[in-house]
Amino acid sequence: MSRNTSGRPTVLVVDDESEVADVLAMKLGDAYETRVVYGGREALEAMDESVDAVLLDRRMPDVHGDDVLARIREQGYDCVVIMTTAVDPELNILAMDFDDYLCKPIDGETLRAALDQQLDARPSRDERLEEFFTVVSKLEVLEAERSPSELAASDEYEDLKERARELAEELDDSYADFAEIVATFRDINRGSS
């Protein structure tokens, strides 16, 4: 994780609604150095190696958040990306390369907890733990926002559930406090309130 002169992680807050972007940045308080931009194009211009995490709105008129995410990954940035959206998630999120997914409105405690969790996992570079967090995030937001019958009809969803089980077994053997890690992760409300 890169550190700026303040010693705090840098978070790029991206939302086409300036009030929402500004409030999200304000909710991060003194824990993070924030940069705020008001659209996808600005986000791509603002990206550099000093960005540790991106809070990325999905639905923006100039460049859709899904496209911004794809370009961030194509350009090789290994920062945390947390999708923030008021849009009900569809099954297409299963194939997206984000680290976490939060439905708006997002309270400050949830926002900081999600960022802390994702950034704290990075220094260990345990790719299995990072993948577990990503997989569980997708499952939880879909389970909160989609119907059980719709999920049951999705082979991708079932494959992801199986992958979560496999990773949990592996990680339980590797971490003495894995149950506590999972409980803390699941305390975050990813669905709409």
Short mmCIF file of C-alpha atoms in Angstrom, two decimals, residues 9-119:
data_model
loop_
_atom_site.label_atom_id
_atom_site.label_comp_id
_atom_site.label_asym_id
_atom_site.label_seq_id
_atom_site.Cartn_x
_atom_site.Cartn_y
_atom_site.Cartn_z
CA PRO A 9 -4.09 5.56 2.49
CA THR A 10 -5.35 7.54 -0.51
CA VAL A 11 -8.96 6.94 -1.58
CA LEU A 12 -10.33 8.19 -4.89
CA VAL A 13 -14.06 8.90 -4.48
CA VAL A 14 -15.95 8.77 -7.79
CA ASP A 15 -19.59 9.75 -8.18
CA ASP A 16 -21.34 11.89 -10.80
CA GLU A 17 -23.53 13.41 -8.08
CA SER A 18 -21.19 15.93 -6.46
CA GLU A 19 -23.14 16.01 -3.19
CA VAL A 20 -22.90 12.23 -2.84
CA ALA A 21 -19.18 12.20 -3.65
CA ASP A 22 -18.48 14.99 -1.19
CA VAL A 23 -20.48 13.28 1.59
CA LEU A 24 -18.69 9.94 1.01
CA ALA A 25 -15.33 11.72 1.23
CA MET A 26 -16.44 13.51 4.41
CA LYS A 27 -17.50 10.19 5.97
CA LEU A 28 -13.92 8.94 5.64
CA GLY A 29 -12.87 11.58 8.14
CA ASP A 30 -9.26 11.78 9.19
CA ALA A 31 -8.55 8.10 8.49
CA TYR A 32 -7.96 8.53 4.76
CA GLU A 33 -6.53 11.03 2.32
CA THR A 34 -9.31 11.59 -0.20
CA ARG A 35 -9.48 12.82 -3.76
CA VAL A 36 -12.94 13.48 -5.17
CA VAL A 37 -13.95 13.41 -8.83
CA TYR A 38 -17.39 13.75 -10.38
CA GLY A 39 -17.43 11.29 -13.26
CA GLY A 40 -15.85 8.31 -14.95
CA ARG A 41 -13.65 10.30 -17.30
CA GLU A 42 -12.25 12.34 -14.39
CA ALA A 43 -11.65 9.11 -12.46
CA LEU A 44 -9.54 7.66 -15.25
CA GLU A 45 -7.55 10.88 -15.47
CA ALA A 46 -7.02 10.94 -11.68
CA MET A 47 -5.82 7.32 -11.41
CA ASP A 48 -2.17 6.80 -10.58
CA GLU A 49 0.01 4.51 -8.46
CA SER A 50 -0.65 6.56 -5.30
CA VAL A 51 -4.33 5.54 -5.18
CA ASP A 52 -4.84 2.76 -2.62
CA ALA A 53 -8.60 2.43 -3.04
CA VAL A 54 -11.40 3.65 -5.30
CA LEU A 55 -15.02 4.14 -4.23
CA LEU A 56 -16.65 3.81 -7.63
CA ASP A 57 -20.24 4.67 -8.50
CA ARG A 58 -21.65 2.26 -11.09
CA ARG A 59 -24.10 4.44 -12.99
CA MET A 60 -22.50 7.59 -14.38
CA PRO A 61 -23.51 9.32 -17.63
CA ASP A 62 -20.09 10.05 -19.13
CA VAL A 63 -18.26 6.72 -18.58
CA HIS A 64 -20.16 3.93 -16.82
CA GLY A 65 -18.58 2.68 -13.59
CA ASP A 66 -18.32 -0.85 -14.99
CA ASP A 67 -16.18 0.54 -17.83
CA VAL A 68 -14.06 2.58 -15.41
CA LEU A 69 -13.46 -0.58 -13.37
CA ALA A 70 -12.45 -2.53 -16.48
CA ARG A 71 -10.02 0.20 -17.55
CA ILE A 72 -8.48 0.47 -14.08
CA ARG A 73 -7.76 -3.26 -14.17
CA GLU A 74 -6.60 -3.19 -17.82
CA GLN A 75 -4.12 -0.45 -16.92
CA GLY A 76 -2.68 -2.72 -14.23
CA TYR A 77 -3.70 -0.80 -11.11
CA ASP A 78 -3.83 -3.17 -8.15
CA CYS A 79 -5.80 -0.88 -5.86
CA VAL A 80 -8.89 -1.87 -3.91
CA VAL A 81 -12.07 -1.05 -5.84
CA ILE A 82 -15.35 -0.84 -3.95
CA MET A 83 -18.41 -0.36 -6.12
CA THR A 84 -20.93 2.03 -4.56
CA THR A 85 -24.35 2.07 -6.13
CA ALA A 86 -28.04 2.69 -5.76
CA VAL A 87 -28.63 0.35 -8.72
CA ASP A 88 -29.95 -3.09 -7.83
CA PRO A 89 -27.17 -5.55 -8.60
CA GLU A 90 -27.71 -7.96 -11.45
CA LEU A 91 -26.03 -11.33 -11.86
CA ASN A 92 -23.49 -9.65 -14.17
CA ILE A 93 -21.55 -8.55 -11.07
CA LEU A 94 -20.34 -12.14 -10.72
CA ALA A 95 -17.84 -11.56 -13.55
CA MET A 96 -16.69 -8.11 -12.45
CA ASP A 97 -13.22 -7.57 -10.94
CA PHE A 98 -14.05 -5.42 -7.89
CA ASP A 99 -13.12 -6.08 -4.28
CA ASP A 100 -16.34 -5.13 -2.53
CA TYR A 101 -19.83 -3.85 -3.37
CA LEU A 102 -21.88 -1.51 -1.21
CA CYS A 103 -25.46 -0.42 -1.91
CA LYS A 104 -26.36 3.21 -1.23
CA PRO A 105 -27.12 4.85 1.06
CA ILE A 106 -23.88 3.97 2.87
CA ASP A 107 -23.32 5.09 6.44
CA GLY A 108 -19.87 6.21 7.54
CA GLU A 109 -19.24 3.22 9.78
CA THR A 110 -19.99 0.74 6.98
CA LEU A 111 -17.85 2.67 4.52
CA ARG A 112 -14.83 2.84 6.84
CA ALA A 113 -15.24 -0.81 7.89
CA ALA A 114 -15.29 -2.01 4.27
CA LEU A 115 -12.25 0.10 3.35
CA ASP A 116 -10.34 -0.93 6.48
CA GLN A 117 -11.06 -4.59 5.85
CA GLN A 118 -10.01 -4.50 2.21
CA LEU A 119 -6.89 -2.44 2.81
#
